Amino acid sequence: MIVHGDARRLSGDGGSALVEAAFISPIVFFMFLGIFEGGGLMLDYLSVSNAASAGVRTAGIAGSELTADYAIVHAIAGESAAINRETITRVVVYKGNGSQSTVPIGCSTATSGTTGTCNVYLTTDLDDPVTSPTFKCGSMSKDRFWCPTSRKTALQNDRGNGPPDWIGVYIEVNHQMVSGLFGDSRTITADVVTRIEPETLT
């Protein structure tokens, strides 16, 4: 049995559905876009964190080797394969003063190192070979400000080479947002510190 009154009442629901869809669709679109952008941001954040951890592990092992910073930068470059290399704006290798050390402010914004404090590497330095002027503490090298050979690696301080230095690795990445609806970019940083592994007792 068909009730004509109900049919007439329901005949206008198509227009209501269109209006509701017009309101809801942008919300759903922005929600999915936010998930997409957030996923990309999280991927880069995890990649940067892993790269910093790889760099600081290498720093602790390399100690006072002349090519220590090359090994650190090379480890970071290898671990950050998931990141667009051109978005890595800065890598800082710095001298810490304890387990809670963070990158010195002057080093985190500089384009070159600070004597006795940090070495700063930019995007163009990440692929430099060990034979390049970037490393080995030359007069114009990037690692001359805190030359790896000056880092303390002895367990005790009997001969002025201990206790081991704290060494930190700071990475800065300029993550590019895809849609532009949530801004053009976000800065992602990771800062990890460790103590250099002792090489000798004194």
PDB file of C-alpha atoms in Angstrom, residues 66-75 77 85 121-138 141-143:
ATOM      1  CA  LEU A  66      91.133  12.720  11.722  1.00  0.00           C
ATOM      2  CA  THR A  67      88.275  11.657   9.459  1.00  0.00           C
ATOM      3  CA  ALA A  68      85.662  11.444  12.252  1.00  0.00           C
ATOM      4  CA  ASP A  69      83.445  14.202  10.883  1.00  0.00           C
ATOM      5  CA  TYR A  70      83.518  12.689   7.424  1.00  0.00           C
ATOM      6  CA  ALA A  71      82.317   9.403   8.940  1.00  0.00           C
ATOM      7  CA  ILE A  72      79.575  11.236  10.858  1.00  0.00           C
ATOM      8  CA  VAL A  73      78.313  13.153   7.832  1.00  0.00           C
ATOM      9  CA  HIS A  74      78.537  10.028   5.658  1.00  0.00           C
ATOM     10  CA  ALA A  75      76.486   8.033   8.203  1.00  0.00           C
ATOM     11  CA  ALA A  77      73.673  10.910   4.491  1.00  0.00           C
ATOM     12  CA  ARG A  85      68.773  15.592   0.247  1.00  0.00           C
ATOM     13  CA  TYR A 121      77.936  21.384   7.402  1.00  0.00           C
ATOM     14  CA  LEU A 122      75.440  22.473   4.755  1.00  0.00           C
ATOM     15  CA  THR A 123      73.564  20.560   2.060  1.00  0.00           C
ATOM     16  CA  THR A 124      76.417  20.804  -0.444  1.00  0.00           C
ATOM     17  CA  ASP A 125      78.866  19.227   2.025  1.00  0.00           C
ATOM     18  CA  LEU A 126      76.997  15.958   2.543  1.00  0.00           C
ATOM     19  CA  ASP A 127      78.306  14.260  -0.588  1.00  0.00           C
ATOM     20  CA  ASP A 128      81.897  15.501  -0.327  1.00  0.00           C
ATOM     21  CA  PRO A 129      84.481  12.686  -0.410  1.00  0.00           C
ATOM     22  CA  VAL A 130      87.000  12.228   2.376  1.00  0.00           C
ATOM     23  CA  THR A 131      89.678  13.642   0.062  1.00  0.00           C
ATOM     24  CA  SER A 132      87.847  16.958  -0.312  1.00  0.00           C
ATOM     25  CA  PRO A 133      88.954  20.166   1.456  1.00  0.00           C
ATOM     26  CA  THR A 134      85.832  19.890   3.636  1.00  0.00           C
ATOM     27  CA  PHE A 135      87.509  17.468   6.036  1.00  0.00           C
ATOM     28  CA  LYS A 136      90.851  16.630   7.745  1.00  0.00           C
ATOM     29  CA  CYS A 137      91.208  19.933   9.597  1.00  0.00           C
ATOM     30  CA  GLY A 138      92.860  21.895   6.808  1.00  0.00           C
ATOM     31  CA  SER A 141      88.076  22.827   6.067  1.00  0.00           C
ATOM     32  CA  LYS A 142      84.675  22.724   7.726  1.00  0.00           C
ATOM     33  CA  ASP A 143      85.935  20.555  10.608  1.00  0.00           C
TER      34      ASP A 143
END
